[in-house]
PDB file of C-alpha atoms in Angstrom:
ATOM      1  CA  MET A   1       0.294   0.100   0.128  1.00  0.00           C
ATOM      2  CA  THR A   2       0.959   3.234  -0.651  1.00  0.00           C
ATOM      3  CA  ILE A   3       1.945   5.858   1.067  1.00  0.00           C
ATOM      4  CA  THR A   4      -0.626   8.285  -0.394  1.00  0.00           C
ATOM      5  CA  LYS A   5      -3.283   5.350   0.269  1.00  0.00           C
ATOM      6  CA  CYS A   6      -2.098   3.774   4.244  1.00  0.00           C
ATOM      7  CA  LEU A   7      -3.039   8.287   5.297  1.00  0.00           C
ATOM      8  CA  LEU A   8      -6.187   7.738   2.929  1.00  0.00           C
ATOM      9  CA  ALA A   9      -7.024   4.826   5.536  1.00  0.00           C
ATOM     10  CA  GLY A  10      -5.887   6.217   8.559  1.00  0.00           C
ATOM     11  CA  ALA A  11      -7.649   9.300   7.851  1.00  0.00           C
ATOM     12  CA  ALA A  12     -11.317   7.796   6.837  1.00  0.00           C
ATOM     13  CA  THR A  13     -10.740   5.291  10.381  1.00  0.00           C
ATOM     14  CA  LEU A  14      -9.871   8.323  12.228  1.00  0.00           C
ATOM     15  CA  ALA A  15     -13.465   9.925  10.323  1.00  0.00           C
ATOM     16  CA  LEU A  16     -15.901   6.906  11.926  1.00  0.00           C
ATOM     17  CA  LEU A  17     -14.356   6.688  15.441  1.00  0.00           C
ATOM     18  CA  SER A  18     -14.775   9.838  15.110  1.00  0.00           C
ATOM     19  CA  THR A  19     -18.778   9.408  13.870  1.00  0.00           C
ATOM     20  CA  ALA A  20     -18.973   7.521  16.864  1.00  0.00           C
ATOM     21  CA  ALA A  21     -18.243   9.126  19.032  1.00  0.00           C
ATOM     22  CA  ALA A  22     -20.677  11.930  18.557  1.00  0.00           C
ATOM     23  CA  ALA A  23     -23.098  10.096  17.926  1.00  0.00           C
ATOM     24  CA  GLN A  24     -23.234   9.311  21.960  1.00  0.00           C
ATOM     25  CA  ASP A  25     -21.284  13.052  22.592  1.00  0.00           C
ATOM     26  CA  PHE A  26     -23.707  13.370  25.947  1.00  0.00           C
ATOM     27  CA  THR A  27     -26.028  11.455  27.519  1.00  0.00           C
ATOM     28  CA  PHE A  28     -29.335  12.489  30.005  1.00  0.00           C
ATOM     29  CA  ARG A  29     -30.908  10.088  32.644  1.00  0.00           C
ATOM     30  CA  TYR A  30     -34.118  11.037  33.798  1.00  0.00           C
ATOM     31  CA  GLY A  31     -36.184   9.635  36.541  1.00  0.00           C
ATOM     32  CA  ASN A  32     -39.170  10.204  37.827  1.00  0.00           C
ATOM     33  CA  ALA A  33     -41.855   8.965  40.139  1.00  0.00           C
ATOM     34  CA  GLN A  34     -45.587   7.934  38.243  1.00  0.00           C
ATOM     35  CA  PRO A  35     -45.250   4.491  36.714  1.00  0.00           C
ATOM     36  CA  GLU A  36     -44.588   4.308  32.640  1.00  0.00           C
ATOM     37  CA  SER A  37     -48.077   3.399  31.267  1.00  0.00           C
ATOM     38  CA  SER A  38     -48.716   7.403  33.207  1.00  0.00           C
ATOM     39  CA  ILE A  39     -49.050  10.191  30.793  1.00  0.00           C
ATOM     40  CA  ARG A  40     -46.144  12.438  32.415  1.00  0.00           C
ATOM     41  CA  SER A  41     -43.455   9.351  31.508  1.00  0.00           C
ATOM     42  CA  GLN A  42     -45.348   8.240  28.144  1.00  0.00           C
ATOM     43  CA  SER A  43     -44.314  12.154  27.562  1.00  0.00           C
ATOM     44  CA  MET A  44     -40.847  11.491  28.053  1.00  0.00           C
ATOM     45  CA  ILE A  45     -40.868   9.048  26.022  1.00  0.00           C
ATOM     46  CA  TYR A  46     -41.815  10.821  23.192  1.00  0.00           C
ATOM     47  CA  PHE A  47     -39.096  13.743  24.453  1.00  0.00           C
ATOM     48  CA  GLU A  48     -36.395  10.120  23.708  1.00  0.00           C
ATOM     49  CA  GLU A  49     -37.935   9.434  20.772  1.00  0.00           C
ATOM     50  CA  GLN A  50     -37.520  12.920  18.985  1.00  0.00           C
ATOM     51  CA  LEU A  51     -34.368  14.078  21.471  1.00  0.00           C
ATOM     52  CA  GLU A  52     -32.099  11.008  19.773  1.00  0.00           C
ATOM     53  CA  GLU A  53     -33.265  11.529  16.248  1.00  0.00           C
ATOM     54  CA  ARG A  54     -33.023  14.963  16.020  1.00  0.00           C
ATOM     55  CA  SER A  55     -29.905  15.576  17.429  1.00  0.00           C
ATOM     56  CA  GLY A  56     -28.713  12.975  15.287  1.00  0.00           C
ATOM     57  CA  GLY A  57     -28.072  10.023  17.659  1.00  0.00           C
ATOM     58  CA  ARG A  58     -25.584  12.518  20.045  1.00  0.00           C
ATOM     59  CA  ILE A  59     -27.529  12.913  22.926  1.00  0.00           C
ATOM     60  CA  GLU A  60     -28.177   9.147  24.886  1.00  0.00           C
ATOM     61  CA  VAL A  61     -31.517   9.673  26.697  1.00  0.00           C
ATOM     62  CA  GLU A  62     -32.499   7.094  29.550  1.00  0.00           C
ATOM     63  CA  ASN A  63     -35.415   7.267  31.131  1.00  0.00           C
ATOM     64  CA  PHE A  64     -36.559   5.692  34.489  1.00  0.00           C
ATOM     65  CA  PHE A  65     -39.807   5.932  35.383  1.00  0.00           C
ATOM     66  CA  GLY A  66     -42.151   4.802  39.016  1.00  0.00           C
ATOM     67  CA  ALA A  67     -39.185   5.980  41.714  1.00  0.00           C
ATOM     68  CA  THR A  68     -36.693   3.346  40.216  1.00  0.00           C
ATOM     69  CA  LEU A  69     -34.234   5.660  41.555  1.00  0.00           C
ATOM     70  CA  GLY A  70     -36.437   7.078  44.758  1.00  0.00           C
ATOM     71  CA  ASN A  71     -39.002   9.332  45.719  1.00  0.00           C
ATOM     72  CA  GLU A  72     -39.274  12.950  44.085  1.00  0.00           C
ATOM     73  CA  ARG A  73     -37.580  14.278  47.188  1.00  0.00           C
ATOM     74  CA  GLU A  74     -33.992  11.471  46.671  1.00  0.00           C
ATOM     75  CA  MET A  75     -34.427  12.369  42.139  1.00  0.00           C
ATOM     76  CA  MET A  76     -34.602  16.204  43.153  1.00  0.00           C
ATOM     77  CA  ASP A  77     -30.822  15.819  44.759  1.00  0.00           C
ATOM     78  CA  GLN A  78     -30.292  13.597  42.223  1.00  0.00           C
ATOM     79  CA  VAL A  79     -30.325  16.415  40.000  1.00  0.00           C
ATOM     80  CA  THR A  80     -28.864  18.934  41.796  1.00  0.00           C
ATOM     81  CA  SER A  81     -25.664  16.829  42.264  1.00  0.00           C
ATOM     82  CA  GLY A  82     -25.388  16.404  38.449  1.00  0.00           C
ATOM     83  CA  LEU A  83     -26.126  12.303  39.336  1.00  0.00           C
ATOM     84  CA  LEU A  84     -29.339  12.528  37.172  1.00  0.00           C
ATOM     85  CA  GLN A  85     -29.409  15.548  34.948  1.00  0.00           C
ATOM     86  CA  GLY A  86     -33.733  16.190  34.998  1.00  0.00           C
ATOM     87  CA  THR A  87     -36.591  15.263  36.691  1.00  0.00           C
ATOM     88  CA  ARG A  88     -40.155  16.409  36.453  1.00  0.00           C
ATOM     89  CA  GLY A  89     -42.106  16.254  40.282  1.00  0.00           C
ATOM     90  CA  GLY A  90     -43.314  18.668  43.523  1.00  0.00           C
ATOM     91  CA  PHE A  91     -39.676  19.736  44.339  1.00  0.00           C
ATOM     92  CA  PHE A  92     -39.390  22.432  41.858  1.00  0.00           C
ATOM     93  CA  ALA A  93     -39.287  25.211  44.531  1.00  0.00           C
ATOM     94  CA  ASP A  94     -35.738  24.120  44.794  1.00  0.00           C
ATOM     95  CA  ALA A  95     -35.110  25.563  41.721  1.00  0.00           C
ATOM     96  CA  SER A  96     -36.972  28.919  41.918  1.00  0.00           C
ATOM     97  CA  GLY A  97     -39.660  29.960  44.868  1.00  0.00           C
ATOM     98  CA  ALA A  98     -41.597  31.568  42.670  1.00  0.00           C
ATOM     99  CA  PHE A  99     -43.258  28.272  40.973  1.00  0.00           C
ATOM    100  CA  ASN A 100     -45.481  28.511  44.706  1.00  0.00           C
ATOM    101  CA  ILE A 101     -47.608  31.330  42.949  1.00  0.00           C
ATOM    102  CA  TYR A 102     -48.798  28.292  40.381  1.00  0.00           C
ATOM    103  CA  GLN A 103     -49.985  26.069  43.498  1.00  0.00           C
ATOM    104  CA  LEU A 104     -52.131  28.513  45.057  1.00  0.00           C
ATOM    105  CA  PRO A 105     -55.322  27.475  45.893  1.00  0.00           C
ATOM    106  CA  PHE A 106     -58.383  28.908  43.259  1.00  0.00           C
ATOM    107  CA  LEU A 107     -54.975  31.131  41.578  1.00  0.00           C
ATOM    108  CA  VAL A 108     -56.565  30.447  38.659  1.00  0.00           C
ATOM    109  CA  SER A 109     -60.424  29.024  37.622  1.00  0.00           C
ATOM    110  CA  GLY A 110     -59.554  26.282  35.185  1.00  0.00           C
ATOM    111  CA  TRP A 111     -57.478  24.523  32.702  1.00  0.00           C
ATOM    112  CA  ASP A 112     -57.756  27.850  29.924  1.00  0.00           C
ATOM    113  CA  GLU A 113     -56.021  30.562  32.522  1.00  0.00           C
ATOM    114  CA  MET A 114     -53.570  27.815  33.514  1.00  0.00           C
ATOM    115  CA  GLN A 115     -52.045  26.635  30.426  1.00  0.00           C
ATOM    116  CA  CYS A 116     -52.376  30.471  29.596  1.00  0.00           C
ATOM    117  CA  LEU A 117     -50.741  31.159  32.369  1.00  0.00           C
ATOM    118  CA  VAL A 118     -47.276  28.408  31.492  1.00  0.00           C
ATOM    119  CA  ALA A 119     -47.219  29.446  27.973  1.00  0.00           C
ATOM    120  CA  SER A 120     -46.388  33.331  29.263  1.00  0.00           C
ATOM    121  CA  ASP A 121     -44.045  35.780  29.988  1.00  0.00           C
ATOM    122  CA  PHE A 122     -43.922  35.229  32.869  1.00  0.00           C
ATOM    123  CA  THR A 123     -43.190  31.874  33.723  1.00  0.00           C
ATOM    124  CA  ASP A 124     -40.082  32.474  31.101  1.00  0.00           C
ATOM    125  CA  GLY A 125     -39.335  34.590  33.744  1.00  0.00           C
ATOM    126  CA  VAL A 126     -39.875  32.305  36.838  1.00  0.00           C
ATOM    127  CA  GLN A 127     -37.719  29.712  34.608  1.00  0.00           C
ATOM    128  CA  ALA A 128     -35.010  31.689  34.207  1.00  0.00           C
ATOM    129  CA  ARG A 129     -34.335  32.616  37.794  1.00  0.00           C
ATOM    130  CA  ALA A 130     -33.789  29.098  38.715  1.00  0.00           C
ATOM    131  CA  GLU A 131     -29.881  29.190  36.544  1.00  0.00           C
ATOM    132  CA  ALA A 132     -29.350  31.431  39.980  1.00  0.00           C
ATOM    133  CA  ASN A 133     -30.233  28.127  41.868  1.00  0.00           C
ATOM    134  CA  GLY A 134     -28.375  25.943  39.288  1.00  0.00           C
ATOM    135  CA  TYR A 135     -31.029  24.304  36.489  1.00  0.00           C
ATOM    136  CA  HIS A 136     -32.201  24.758  33.309  1.00  0.00           C
ATOM    137  CA  ILE A 137     -35.869  24.549  33.067  1.00  0.00           C
ATOM    138  CA  PRO A 138     -36.671  24.487  29.549  1.00  0.00           C
ATOM    139  CA  ALA A 139     -40.288  24.004  29.662  1.00  0.00           C
ATOM    140  CA  THR A 140     -42.928  24.103  32.186  1.00  0.00           C
ATOM    141  CA  GLY A 141     -46.260  22.394  31.988  1.00  0.00           C
ATOM    142  CA  ILE A 142     -49.500  21.817  34.343  1.00  0.00           C
ATOM    143  CA  SER A 143     -48.806  19.018  37.690  1.00  0.00           C
ATOM    144  CA  GLN A 144     -51.057  16.435  36.097  1.00  0.00           C
ATOM    145  CA  GLY A 145     -54.747  18.233  36.447  1.00  0.00           C
ATOM    146  CA  PHE A 146     -56.546  19.757  39.351  1.00  0.00           C
ATOM    147  CA  ARG A 147     -56.678  18.228  42.903  1.00  0.00           C
ATOM    148  CA  ALA A 148     -59.278  16.289  44.111  1.00  0.00           C
ATOM    149  CA  TYR A 149     -59.349  15.234  48.317  1.00  0.00           C
ATOM    150  CA  THR A 150     -59.963  11.806  48.535  1.00  0.00           C
ATOM    151  CA  THR A 151     -61.042  10.114  51.808  1.00  0.00           C
ATOM    152  CA  ASN A 152     -62.134   7.020  53.548  1.00  0.00           C
ATOM    153  CA  ALA A 153     -64.365   8.358  55.950  1.00  0.00           C
ATOM    154  CA  HIS A 154     -66.691  10.265  54.910  1.00  0.00           C
ATOM    155  CA  PRO A 155     -66.399  12.796  51.113  1.00  0.00           C
ATOM    156  CA  ILE A 156     -65.620  16.193  51.442  1.00  0.00           C
ATOM    157  CA  THR A 157     -68.284  18.227  50.658  1.00  0.00           C
ATOM    158  CA  GLN A 158     -67.562  21.317  52.985  1.00  0.00           C
ATOM    159  CA  VAL A 159     -64.571  23.261  55.131  1.00  0.00           C
ATOM    160  CA  SER A 160     -66.176  21.513  58.263  1.00  0.00           C
ATOM    161  CA  ASP A 161     -65.423  18.035  56.784  1.00  0.00           C
ATOM    162  CA  LEU A 162     -61.727  18.596  56.591  1.00  0.00           C
ATOM    163  CA  ALA A 163     -61.081  19.119  60.599  1.00  0.00           C
ATOM    164  CA  GLY A 164     -59.426  16.705  62.275  1.00  0.00           C
ATOM    165  CA  LEU A 165     -58.542  14.185  59.539  1.00  0.00           C
ATOM    166  CA  GLN A 166     -55.107  13.665  58.686  1.00  0.00           C
ATOM    167  CA  ILE A 167     -54.268  14.790  55.342  1.00  0.00           C
ATOM    168  CA  ARG A 168     -51.008  13.411  53.268  1.00  0.00           C
ATOM    169  CA  GLU A 169     -49.134  16.578  51.665  1.00  0.00           C
ATOM    170  CA  PRO A 170     -46.244  16.538  49.846  1.00  0.00           C
ATOM    171  CA  GLN A 171     -43.403  17.678  51.417  1.00  0.00           C
ATOM    172  CA  SER A 172     -44.333  21.890  50.782  1.00  0.00           C
ATOM    173  CA  ASP A 173     -44.611  24.998  52.992  1.00  0.00           C
ATOM    174  CA  LEU A 174     -47.434  25.947  51.270  1.00  0.00           C
ATOM    175  CA  MET A 175     -49.768  22.813  50.328  1.00  0.00           C
ATOM    176  CA  ILE A 176     -48.850  22.323  54.536  1.00  0.00           C
ATOM    177  CA  ALA A 177     -50.246  25.719  54.991  1.00  0.00           C
ATOM    178  CA  THR A 178     -53.074  25.089  52.579  1.00  0.00           C
ATOM    179  CA  GLY A 179     -53.853  22.128  54.532  1.00  0.00           C
ATOM    180  CA  THR A 180     -53.727  23.373  57.723  1.00  0.00           C
ATOM    181  CA  ALA A 181     -56.354  27.164  56.788  1.00  0.00           C
ATOM    182  CA  LEU A 182     -58.487  24.411  55.589  1.00  0.00           C
ATOM    183  CA  GLY A 183     -58.898  22.844  59.383  1.00  0.00           C
ATOM    184  CA  SER A 184     -57.232  19.459  58.286  1.00  0.00           C
ATOM    185  CA  VAL A 185     -53.748  17.619  60.273  1.00  0.00           C
ATOM    186  CA  PRO A 186     -51.259  17.689  57.289  1.00  0.00           C
ATOM    187  CA  VAL A 187     -48.996  14.553  57.193  1.00  0.00           C
ATOM    188  CA  ALA A 188     -45.937  15.572  54.491  1.00  0.00           C
ATOM    189  CA  MET A 189     -44.206  12.097  52.634  1.00  0.00           C
ATOM    190  CA  PRO A 190     -43.542  11.573  49.549  1.00  0.00           C
ATOM    191  CA  PHE A 191     -47.037  10.349  47.743  1.00  0.00           C
ATOM    192  CA  SER A 192     -44.962   6.671  47.004  1.00  0.00           C
ATOM    193  CA  GLU A 193     -45.545   5.498  50.958  1.00  0.00           C
ATOM    194  CA  ALA A 194     -49.820   7.130  50.543  1.00  0.00           C
ATOM    195  CA  TYR A 195     -50.763   3.781  49.528  1.00  0.00           C
ATOM    196  CA  GLN A 196     -49.153   1.515  52.086  1.00  0.00           C
ATOM    197  CA  ALA A 197     -50.152   4.147  54.674  1.00  0.00           C
ATOM    198  CA  PHE A 198     -53.505   4.163  53.435  1.00  0.00           C
ATOM    199  CA  GLN A 199     -53.127   0.157  53.988  1.00  0.00           C
ATOM    200  CA  GLN A 200     -51.636   1.052  57.002  1.00  0.00           C
ATOM    201  CA  GLY A 201     -54.255   3.127  58.483  1.00  0.00           C
ATOM    202  CA  VAL A 202     -51.468   6.668  58.809  1.00  0.00           C
ATOM    203  CA  ILE A 203     -53.457   8.440  57.161  1.00  0.00           C
ATOM    204  CA  ASP A 204     -57.480   9.373  56.288  1.00  0.00           C
ATOM    205  CA  GLY A 205     -56.646  11.088  53.168  1.00  0.00           C
ATOM    206  CA  GLN A 206     -54.998  12.916  49.991  1.00  0.00           C
ATOM    207  CA  HIS A 207     -55.394  14.905  47.509  1.00  0.00           C
ATOM    208  CA  ASN A 208     -54.249  14.474  44.167  1.00  0.00           C
ATOM    209  CA  PRO A 209     -55.082  15.636  40.588  1.00  0.00           C
ATOM    210  CA  PRO A 210     -57.526  12.391  39.220  1.00  0.00           C
ATOM    211  CA  GLN A 211     -54.973  10.886  37.299  1.00  0.00           C
ATOM    212  CA  ASN A 212     -52.757  10.867  39.416  1.00  0.00           C
ATOM    213  CA  ILE A 213     -54.383   8.777  41.423  1.00  0.00           C
ATOM    214  CA  TRP A 214     -55.169   6.738  39.009  1.00  0.00           C
ATOM    215  CA  ASP A 215     -51.972   6.132  38.191  1.00  0.00           C
ATOM    216  CA  PHE A 216     -51.584   5.318  42.033  1.00  0.00           C
ATOM    217  CA  ASN A 217     -54.134   3.369  42.322  1.00  0.00           C
ATOM    218  CA  ILE A 218     -55.785   5.205  45.840  1.00  0.00           C
ATOM    219  CA  HIS A 219     -58.996   3.968  44.153  1.00  0.00           C
ATOM    220  CA  GLU A 220     -58.595   0.830  45.452  1.00  0.00           C
ATOM    221  CA  VAL A 221     -57.652   1.946  49.488  1.00  0.00           C
ATOM    222  CA  GLN A 222     -60.197   4.997  49.366  1.00  0.00           C
ATOM    223  CA  ASP A 223     -63.665   5.320  49.121  1.00  0.00           C
ATOM    224  CA  TYR A 224     -64.787   9.102  48.552  1.00  0.00           C
ATOM    225  CA  LEU A 225     -63.466  11.549  45.574  1.00  0.00           C
ATOM    226  CA  SER A 226     -63.900  14.840  46.449  1.00  0.00           C
ATOM    227  CA  LEU A 227     -63.664  17.255  43.489  1.00  0.00           C
ATOM    228  CA  THR A 228     -62.866  19.844  44.875  1.00  0.00           C
ATOM    229  CA  ASN A 229     -60.103  21.796  42.056  1.00  0.00           C
ATOM    230  CA  HIS A 230     -58.946  23.730  44.227  1.00  0.00           C
ATOM    231  CA  MET A 231     -55.527  24.474  43.314  1.00  0.00           C
ATOM    232  CA  THR A 232     -52.807  22.659  40.549  1.00  0.00           C
ATOM    233  CA  GLY A 233     -49.120  23.155  39.470  1.00  0.00           C
ATOM    234  CA  PRO A 234     -46.434  23.342  37.782  1.00  0.00           C
ATOM    235  CA  ASP A 235     -44.671  20.963  36.027  1.00  0.00           C
ATOM    236  CA  PRO A 236     -41.379  22.195  35.008  1.00  0.00           C
ATOM    237  CA  LEU A 237     -38.681  20.410  33.116  1.00  0.00           C
ATOM    238  CA  ILE A 238     -36.346  20.399  35.994  1.00  0.00           C
ATOM    239  CA  VAL A 239     -32.293  19.457  34.456  1.00  0.00           C
ATOM    240  CA  ASN A 240     -28.966  20.018  35.652  1.00  0.00           C
ATOM    241  CA  LEU A 241     -27.662  23.844  34.610  1.00  0.00           C
ATOM    242  CA  ALA A 242     -23.999  22.744  34.330  1.00  0.00           C
ATOM    243  CA  TRP A 243     -24.778  19.581  32.407  1.00  0.00           C
ATOM    244  CA  TYR A 244     -27.093  21.542  29.737  1.00  0.00           C
ATOM    245  CA  GLU A 245     -24.255  24.094  29.664  1.00  0.00           C
ATOM    246  CA  SER A 246     -21.915  21.821  28.153  1.00  0.00           C
ATOM    247  CA  LEU A 247     -24.447  21.223  25.134  1.00  0.00           C
ATOM    248  CA  PRO A 248     -23.023  23.472  21.755  1.00  0.00           C
ATOM    249  CA  GLU A 249     -25.316  26.016  20.847  1.00  0.00           C
ATOM    250  CA  ASP A 250     -27.245  23.695  18.551  1.00  0.00           C
ATOM    251  CA  LEU A 251     -28.051  20.963  20.663  1.00  0.00           C
ATOM    252  CA  GLN A 252     -29.245  23.629  23.396  1.00  0.00           C
ATOM    253  CA  GLN A 253     -31.855  24.577  20.401  1.00  0.00           C
ATOM    254  CA  ILE A 254     -32.891  21.074  19.104  1.00  0.00           C
ATOM    255  CA  PHE A 255     -33.395  20.247  23.335  1.00  0.00           C
ATOM    256  CA  ASP A 256     -35.026  23.087  24.261  1.00  0.00           C
ATOM    257  CA  GLU A 257     -37.529  22.761  21.487  1.00  0.00           C
ATOM    258  CA  VAL A 258     -37.750  19.202  22.024  1.00  0.00           C
ATOM    259  CA  ALA A 259     -39.023  20.229  25.539  1.00  0.00           C
ATOM    260  CA  VAL A 260     -41.175  23.071  24.813  1.00  0.00           C
ATOM    261  CA  GLU A 261     -43.163  19.877  22.757  1.00  0.00           C
ATOM    262  CA  ALA A 262     -42.966  17.205  25.383  1.00  0.00           C
ATOM    263  CA  MET A 263     -44.883  19.431  27.747  1.00  0.00           C
ATOM    264  CA  ALA A 264     -47.119  20.835  25.380  1.00  0.00           C
ATOM    265  CA  MET A 265     -48.406  17.488  24.441  1.00  0.00           C
ATOM    266  CA  SER A 266     -48.422  15.929  28.503  1.00  0.00           C
ATOM    267  CA  ASP A 267     -51.001  19.273  29.448  1.00  0.00           C
ATOM    268  CA  GLN A 268     -52.917  18.290  26.136  1.00  0.00           C
ATOM    269  CA  LEU A 269     -52.884  14.368  27.482  1.00  0.00           C
ATOM    270  CA  TYR A 270     -53.638  15.437  30.889  1.00  0.00           C
ATOM    271  CA  ARG A 271     -56.929  17.566  29.880  1.00  0.00           C
ATOM    272  CA  GLU A 272     -58.545  15.266  27.558  1.00  0.00           C
ATOM    273  CA  ALA A 273     -58.213  12.616  29.734  1.00  0.00           C
ATOM    274  CA  GLU A 274     -58.929  13.149  32.969  1.00  0.00           C
ATOM    275  CA  THR A 275     -63.328  13.634  32.026  1.00  0.00           C
ATOM    276  CA  ALA A 276     -62.366   9.709  31.191  1.00  0.00           C
ATOM    277  CA  VAL A 277     -60.271   8.789  34.599  1.00  0.00           C
ATOM    278  CA  ILE A 278     -62.885  10.104  36.182  1.00  0.00           C
ATOM    279  CA  GLU A 279     -65.067   8.071  34.624  1.00  0.00           C
ATOM    280  CA  ASP A 280     -62.703   5.308  35.476  1.00  0.00           C
ATOM    281  CA  LEU A 281     -62.899   6.499  39.020  1.00  0.00           C
ATOM    282  CA  ALA A 282     -66.630   6.460  39.397  1.00  0.00           C
ATOM    283  CA  GLU A 283     -66.850   2.759  39.655  1.00  0.00           C
ATOM    284  CA  HIS A 284     -64.697   2.221  41.903  1.00  0.00           C
ATOM    285  CA  MET A 285     -65.238   5.502  44.429  1.00  0.00           C
ATOM    286  CA  GLU A 286     -68.252   7.704  45.249  1.00  0.00           C
ATOM    287  CA  ILE A 287     -67.933  11.028  43.258  1.00  0.00           C
ATOM    288  CA  ASN A 288     -69.169  13.959  44.667  1.00  0.00           C
ATOM    289  CA  THR A 289     -68.458  17.868  43.985  1.00  0.00           C
ATOM    290  CA  LEU A 290     -68.678  21.631  46.033  1.00  0.00           C
ATOM    291  CA  THR A 291     -72.124  23.273  46.058  1.00  0.00           C
ATOM    292  CA  PRO A 292     -70.980  26.832  44.918  1.00  0.00           C
ATOM    293  CA  GLU A 293     -71.598  28.137  49.043  1.00  0.00           C
ATOM    294  CA  ALA A 294     -69.581  25.214  49.894  1.00  0.00           C
ATOM    295  CA  LEU A 295     -66.918  26.391  46.819  1.00  0.00           C
ATOM    296  CA  ALA A 296     -67.092  30.087  48.509  1.00  0.00           C
ATOM    297  CA  GLU A 297     -66.356  29.005  51.694  1.00  0.00           C
ATOM    298  CA  PHE A 298     -62.678  27.216  50.379  1.00  0.00           C
ATOM    299  CA  GLN A 299     -61.722  30.104  48.854  1.00  0.00           C
ATOM    300  CA  ASP A 300     -62.493  32.104  51.974  1.00  0.00           C
ATOM    301  CA  ARG A 301     -60.279  30.142  54.232  1.00  0.00           C
ATOM    302  CA  VAL A 302     -57.376  30.048  52.261  1.00  0.00           C
ATOM    303  CA  GLN A 303     -57.304  33.657  51.820  1.00  0.00           C
ATOM    304  CA  PRO A 304     -54.929  33.571  54.472  1.00  0.00           C
ATOM    305  CA  VAL A 305     -51.803  31.256  52.296  1.00  0.00           C
ATOM    306  CA  TYR A 306     -51.684  33.780  50.285  1.00  0.00           C
ATOM    307  CA  GLN A 307     -49.907  36.271  53.018  1.00  0.00           C
ATOM    308  CA  GLN A 308     -48.044  34.076  54.323  1.00  0.00           C
ATOM    309  CA  MET A 309     -46.341  33.418  51.733  1.00  0.00           C
ATOM    310  CA  ILE A 310     -45.669  36.222  50.983  1.00  0.00           C
ATOM    311  CA  GLU A 311     -44.227  36.796  54.081  1.00  0.00           C
ATOM    312  CA  ALA A 312     -42.139  34.310  54.128  1.00  0.00           C
ATOM    313  CA  GLY A 313     -39.991  35.445  50.466  1.00  0.00           C
ATOM    314  CA  HIS A 314     -41.673  32.723  48.239  1.00  0.00           C
ATOM    315  CA  PHE A 315     -42.682  35.582  46.149  1.00  0.00           C
ATOM    316  CA  THR A 316     -44.776  38.993  46.323  1.00  0.00           C
ATOM    317  CA  ALA A 317     -47.730  40.596  45.879  1.00  0.00           C
ATOM    318  CA  GLU A 318     -47.041  41.842  42.293  1.00  0.00           C
ATOM    319  CA  ASP A 319     -45.756  38.204  41.775  1.00  0.00           C
ATOM    320  CA  VAL A 320     -48.793  37.133  42.166  1.00  0.00           C
ATOM    321  CA  ALA A 321     -50.905  39.920  41.116  1.00  0.00           C
ATOM    322  CA  ALA A 322     -48.522  39.352  37.144  1.00  0.00           C
ATOM    323  CA  ALA A 323     -49.732  35.570  37.704  1.00  0.00           C
ATOM    324  CA  ARG A 324     -52.558  36.323  37.392  1.00  0.00           C
ATOM    325  CA  ALA A 325     -53.142  38.640  34.531  1.00  0.00           C
ATOM    326  CA  ALA A 326     -50.986  36.178  32.593  1.00  0.00           C
ATOM    327  CA  ALA A 327     -53.398  34.288  33.393  1.00  0.00           C
ATOM    328  CA  GLN A 328     -55.951  36.165  32.380  1.00  0.00           C
ATOM    329  CA  SER A 329     -54.350  37.223  28.937  1.00  0.00           C
ATOM    330  CA  CYS A 330     -55.362  34.913  26.902  1.00  0.00           C
ATOM    331  CA  GLY A 331     -58.753  36.095  27.076  1.00  0.00           C
TER     332      GLY A 331
END
């Protein structure tokens, strides 16, 4: 073989090796607590397929569902340390305390306003605040829908029905403050532990969107579903900032575009599925809604929570006003 041919062969080998190395330049390890069949997980399977395809294989996605890597608190800590690159779950306040605004009880009137809020410039600003805490948030969705109470002793038809009940709450100051304002006894624990806690009689009830209640089989251990629709929350894709910044600019753009699409898909599927999942739950539970008078009482009782959270420094009164204005800006 001539020297020229040797050089050409060597160059071709190096090119192939370079291409193989580039095929998996970056790995995005992601985890959430919901099972693989859940909408949240399915939207991340879409994210995996699209990101790997559009990046030409330069980003490999590894999804872990069903809390296989730990509960939501543990996975959030893993993203902080860089052991995981991304998660979705209840500890978004670690990224930005302003995300607590989205959980304020009765902040919005329903799906239309919440979808308007998460797509707004206001939300872009909240996402940007996360960078100071070491996170990148390319998109924010709605946390599975609007919350309903499940109980065993009796349905929740008015505020007084919650008095003294041991209600599981997320490990969130705002959620605990809301439960206290409504007269229940908050018990903070990961939702992945709630099923067993019901079996053991440790707690009397909990609240979650109907889809999450179905996904975690709460209908097997609770008798009543009360559609209070008292709050929802944000569902940001929380990404380790250092990992994101290690991506070249073209991959950052692709990553963000796919994240926005996956989150929009998640929101639409949750909204479309809500009526059907309530019908499924009705086969196992007694379901009720609030009268206008009971709803007004709920709304009145939670008003102090707004001031508590403002005084705690999570956000300002101006932030709350801006969020409401953003939510109503699509009408």
